[in-house]
Coordinates of C-alpha atoms in Angstrom, one line a residue:
X1 CA 9.8 77.7 -21.6
X2 CA 7.0 80.2 -21.5
X3 CA 6.8 80.1 -25.3
X4 CA 6.3 76.3 -25.2
X5 CA 3.7 76.7 -22.4
X6 CA 1.9 79.3 -24.5
X7 CA 1.7 76.9 -27.5
X8 CA 0.3 74.2 -25.2
X9 CA -2.3 76.7 -24.0
X10 CA -3.5 77.4 -27.4
X11 CA -2.5 76.9 -31.0
X12 CA -0.3 79.8 -32.2
X13 CA 0.6 80.8 -28.7
X14 CA 4.3 80.5 -29.3
X15 CA 4.3 83.0 -32.1
X16 CA 2.2 85.4 -30.1
X17 CA 4.4 85.1 -27.1
X18 CA 7.6 85.6 -29.0
X19 CA 6.1 88.1 -31.4
X20 CA 7.7 86.1 -34.1
X21 CA 11.3 86.7 -32.9
X22 CA 14.0 84.2 -32.2
X23 CA 16.0 84.2 -29.0
X24 CA 18.9 86.0 -30.7
X25 CA 16.5 88.6 -32.2
X26 CA 15.2 89.3 -28.8
X27 CA 18.7 89.7 -27.4
X28 CA 19.4 92.2 -30.2
X29 CA 16.1 94.0 -29.3
X30 CA 17.1 94.4 -25.7
X31 CA 20.6 95.5 -26.8
X32 CA 19.1 98.2 -29.0
X33 CA 17.0 99.5 -26.1
X34 CA 20.1 99.6 -23.9
X35 CA 21.9 101.4 -26.7
X36 CA 19.2 104.1 -26.8
X37 CA 19.3 104.6 -23.1
X38 CA 23.1 104.7 -23.2
X39 CA 23.1 107.3 -26.0
X40 CA 20.9 109.5 -23.8
X41 CA 23.7 109.3 -21.2
X42 CA 26.5 109.9 -23.6
X43 CA 27.5 106.2 -23.9
X44 CA 27.8 104.8 -27.4
X45 CA 27.5 101.0 -27.7
X46 CA 29.1 99.1 -30.6
X47 CA 26.7 97.5 -33.2
X48 CA 25.1 94.4 -31.9
X49 CA 26.9 92.1 -34.4
X50 CA 30.3 93.5 -33.3
X51 CA 29.4 93.1 -29.6
X52 CA 28.1 89.5 -30.2
X53 CA 31.1 88.3 -32.2
X54 CA 33.6 89.8 -29.9
X55 CA 32.2 87.8 -26.9
X56 CA 33.8 90.2 -24.5
X57 CA 32.6 92.3 -21.6
X58 CA 31.9 95.9 -22.7
X59 CA 33.4 98.3 -20.2
X60 CA 31.5 101.6 -19.8
X61 CA 33.6 104.7 -19.9
X62 CA 33.8 106.8 -16.8
X63 CA 31.3 109.6 -16.6
X64 CA 32.1 112.9 -14.9
X65 CA 28.4 113.6 -14.8
X66 CA 27.7 110.4 -13.0
X67 CA 30.5 111.0 -10.6
X68 CA 28.8 114.2 -9.6
X69 CA 25.4 112.6 -9.3
X70 CA 23.1 114.0 -6.5
X71 CA 20.0 112.1 -5.5
X72 CA 16.8 114.2 -5.9
X73 CA 18.9 117.1 -7.3
X74 CA 15.9 118.5 -9.2
X75 CA 13.7 118.3 -6.1
X76 CA 16.3 120.1 -4.0
X77 CA 16.6 122.8 -6.6
X78 CA 12.8 123.3 -7.1
X79 CA 10.5 121.2 -4.8
X80 CA 7.4 122.7 -6.2
X81 CA 8.2 122.0 -9.8
X82 CA 9.8 118.6 -9.2
X83 CA 7.8 117.0 -6.3
X84 CA 8.7 113.5 -5.0
X85 CA 6.3 110.6 -5.6
X86 CA 5.0 110.7 -2.0
X87 CA 1.7 111.7 -0.4
X88 CA 2.9 115.2 0.1
X89 CA 5.4 115.5 -2.7
X90 CA 8.0 116.0 0.0
X91 CA 10.3 113.7 2.1
X92 CA 7.9 111.9 4.4
X93 CA 9.0 111.2 8.0
X94 CA 5.6 109.9 9.2
X95 CA 3.2 108.2 6.7
X96 CA -0.5 108.4 7.6
X97 CA -1.2 105.8 4.9
X98 CA 1.2 103.3 6.4
X99 CA -0.1 104.0 9.8
X100 CA -3.6 103.1 8.6
X101 CA -2.4 99.5 7.8
X102 CA -1.7 98.8 11.4
X103 CA 1.3 96.6 10.7
X104 CA 3.2 95.9 13.9
X105 CA 6.4 95.1 11.9
X106 CA 6.2 98.2 9.8
X107 CA 5.5 101.4 11.8
X108 CA 4.7 104.6 9.9
X109 CA 8.0 106.3 10.7
X110 CA 11.7 105.1 10.7
X111 CA 12.7 103.2 13.8
X112 CA 14.8 100.3 14.9
X113 CA 13.1 97.0 15.4
X114 CA 14.8 94.0 17.0
X115 CA 15.7 91.5 14.2
X116 CA 14.5 87.9 14.4
X117 CA 18.2 86.7 14.6
X118 CA 21.0 89.0 15.7
X119 CA 23.9 89.1 18.1
X120 CA 21.5 90.1 20.9
X121 CA 20.0 86.6 20.9
X122 CA 23.0 84.6 19.5
X123 CA 24.1 81.3 21.0
X124 CA 27.7 80.9 22.0
X125 CA 30.2 81.3 19.1
X126 CA 27.4 82.1 16.6
X127 CA 28.2 84.9 14.1
X128 CA 26.0 87.3 12.2
X129 CA 25.7 86.4 8.6
X130 CA 25.7 89.1 5.9
X131 CA 24.8 88.2 2.3
X132 CA 26.0 91.2 0.3
X133 CA 25.8 91.6 -3.4
X134 CA 28.9 90.2 -5.3
X135 CA 31.2 92.4 -7.3
X136 CA 31.8 89.9 -10.1
X137 CA 28.3 88.7 -11.0
X138 CA 24.7 89.8 -10.9
X139 CA 23.0 87.7 -8.2
X140 CA 23.5 84.2 -9.5
X141 CA 24.3 85.1 -13.1
X142 CA 27.8 84.3 -14.3
X143 CA 28.6 82.2 -11.2
X144 CA 29.8 79.5 -13.7
X145 CA 32.0 81.8 -15.8
X146 CA 35.7 82.4 -15.8
X147 CA 35.1 85.5 -13.7
X148 CA 34.8 83.0 -10.8
X149 CA 38.6 82.4 -10.9
X150 CA 39.0 86.0 -9.7
X151 CA 37.2 85.5 -6.4
X152 CA 36.7 81.8 -5.6
X153 CA 38.7 80.5 -2.6
X154 CA 39.7 76.8 -2.5
X155 CA 37.2 76.4 -5.3
X156 CA 34.3 77.6 -3.2
X157 CA 32.3 80.8 -2.6
X158 CA 34.4 82.9 -0.2
X159 CA 33.4 83.7 3.3
X160 CA 35.0 86.8 4.9
X161 CA 35.6 86.7 8.6
X162 CA 37.6 88.8 11.1
X163 CA 41.0 87.5 12.3
X164 CA 39.8 87.2 15.9
X165 CA 37.0 84.8 14.9
X166 CA 39.4 82.9 12.6
X167 CA 41.9 82.5 15.3
X168 CA 39.3 81.3 17.8
X169 CA 38.5 78.4 15.4
X170 CA 42.0 77.7 14.1
X171 CA 41.1 78.9 10.6
X172 CA 43.7 80.3 8.2
X173 CA 43.2 82.3 5.1
X174 CA 42.4 80.0 2.2
X175 CA 41.0 77.1 4.4
X176 CA 37.8 75.4 3.5
X177 CA 35.3 76.0 6.3
X178 CA 31.9 74.7 7.2
X179 CA 29.3 77.3 8.0
X180 CA 26.1 76.0 9.5
X181 CA 22.9 76.6 11.6
X182 CA 19.6 74.8 12.2
X183 CA 18.5 75.4 8.6
X184 CA 21.5 74.0 6.7
X185 CA 25.2 74.0 6.1
X186 CA 27.6 75.1 3.4
X187 CA 31.3 74.9 2.5
X188 CA 33.1 78.1 1.8
X189 CA 36.7 79.4 1.3
X190 CA 38.0 81.5 4.2
X191 CA 39.1 85.1 3.6
X192 CA 40.6 86.4 6.9
X193 CA 40.3 90.2 6.9
X194 CA 40.3 93.2 9.2
X195 CA 37.8 94.8 6.9
X196 CA 34.9 93.1 8.7
X197 CA 34.1 93.5 12.4
X198 CA 34.4 90.6 14.9
X199 CA 31.3 88.5 15.3
X200 CA 30.3 89.0 11.6
X201 CA 30.8 87.0 8.5
X202 CA 29.9 87.8 4.9
X203 CA 29.1 85.3 2.1
X204 CA 28.0 87.0 -1.1
X205 CA 24.6 86.0 -2.4
X206 CA 24.1 84.2 -5.7
X207 CA 26.2 81.0 -5.5
X208 CA 24.6 78.1 -7.3
X209 CA 23.4 75.5 -4.8
X210 CA 25.3 72.2 -5.0
X211 CA 23.9 69.9 -2.3
X212 CA 25.6 66.6 -1.3
X213 CA 23.0 64.1 0.0
X214 CA 25.6 61.7 1.3
X215 CA 27.0 64.4 3.7
X216 CA 23.8 65.7 5.3
X217 CA 22.8 67.9 2.3
X218 CA 25.8 70.2 2.7
X219 CA 26.1 72.8 -0.1
X220 CA 29.6 72.3 -1.6
X221 CA 29.5 75.7 -3.4
X222 CA 28.6 78.0 -0.5
X223 CA 25.0 79.1 -1.4
X224 CA 24.2 81.5 1.5
X225 CA 20.4 81.0 1.0
X226 CA 20.9 77.6 2.7
X227 CA 21.6 79.5 5.9
X228 CA 19.1 82.4 5.7
X229 CA 15.6 82.4 6.9
X230 CA 12.5 82.4 4.6
X231 CA 11.4 85.6 6.3
X232 CA 10.0 88.8 4.7
X233 CA 11.3 92.2 5.7
X234 CA 7.8 93.3 6.7
X235 CA 4.1 92.8 5.9
X236 CA 4.3 95.9 3.8
X237 CA 7.6 95.5 2.0
X238 CA 7.8 91.6 1.8
X239 CA 11.4 92.1 0.8
X240 CA 14.4 89.9 1.3
X241 CA 15.7 89.7 4.8
X242 CA 18.9 88.0 3.8
X243 CA 21.1 89.6 6.5
X244 CA 18.9 88.4 9.4
X245 CA 20.7 85.1 10.2
X246 CA 23.2 83.6 12.6
X247 CA 25.6 80.7 12.0
X248 CA 28.6 78.9 13.3
X249 CA 31.9 78.6 11.5
X250 CA 34.6 75.9 11.8
X251 CA 37.5 74.5 9.8
X252 CA 36.1 71.7 7.6
X253 CA 37.5 68.3 8.5
X254 CA 35.3 66.1 6.4
X255 CA 35.9 64.2 3.2
X256 CA 36.9 65.9 0.0
X257 CA 33.7 66.8 -1.9
X258 CA 33.9 67.5 -5.6
X259 CA 32.1 70.6 -6.8
X260 CA 29.4 69.6 -9.3
X261 CA 27.3 72.9 -9.4
X262 CA 28.4 73.7 -12.9
X263 CA 28.2 70.2 -14.4
X264 CA 25.5 70.0 -17.2
X265 CA 22.5 67.9 -16.5
X266 CA 22.8 64.2 -17.4
X267 CA 21.4 63.4 -20.8
X268 CA 18.8 60.6 -21.1

């Protein structure tokens, strides 16, 4: 896409943008860079051609060194020689620089601030929504792949909820449920678990959106961003605040909706 835009911008832009390499050659370049970094950590990658033809996930060997990893170990050993990248070179509790910004939502020292949405201002039967990172994909990458068979529930993105909350709504493990709030609604597959506290549900981030206009725009694949707020973490960080959301959950009683998130675009 950007190569095509570069060519439209000026003649020869495609070649300059791609540096004369094909997509496969760029993949090999990135692979070689990863190989060099891996070698520095004692991990040997197979040749690119072997990796590409095998079309299999490469499993990294376990590393005893990584298992003993200690954050800021060099700094702890010799703070003067290995300072941190902070104003003082040390761990900062109060930042004068951040204080100078005067941001009400980002004080210069660690403290608890009331979230925009949380159980403290929840409506009856609303649950806190967590959008954790998934174990079987990177954000939305690989959501379409066969790895999905290892975690999908009733063909949907799973939602984990406590047995007490499930019982209150007549939800059983494996049911298709509707999760909704004022921003939107999604279908998900119920995973009833004691591994999550009552009043909280978890839908992993990264599911491909699959909206159904005929049913109020409900997402058939369980994309949690339909439920979350477009709200930055602070004026300073402007990070994702994907765990600041409330929603209701109920057993889905509507018509059967076919998943179309992974269908290729219609050809013209």
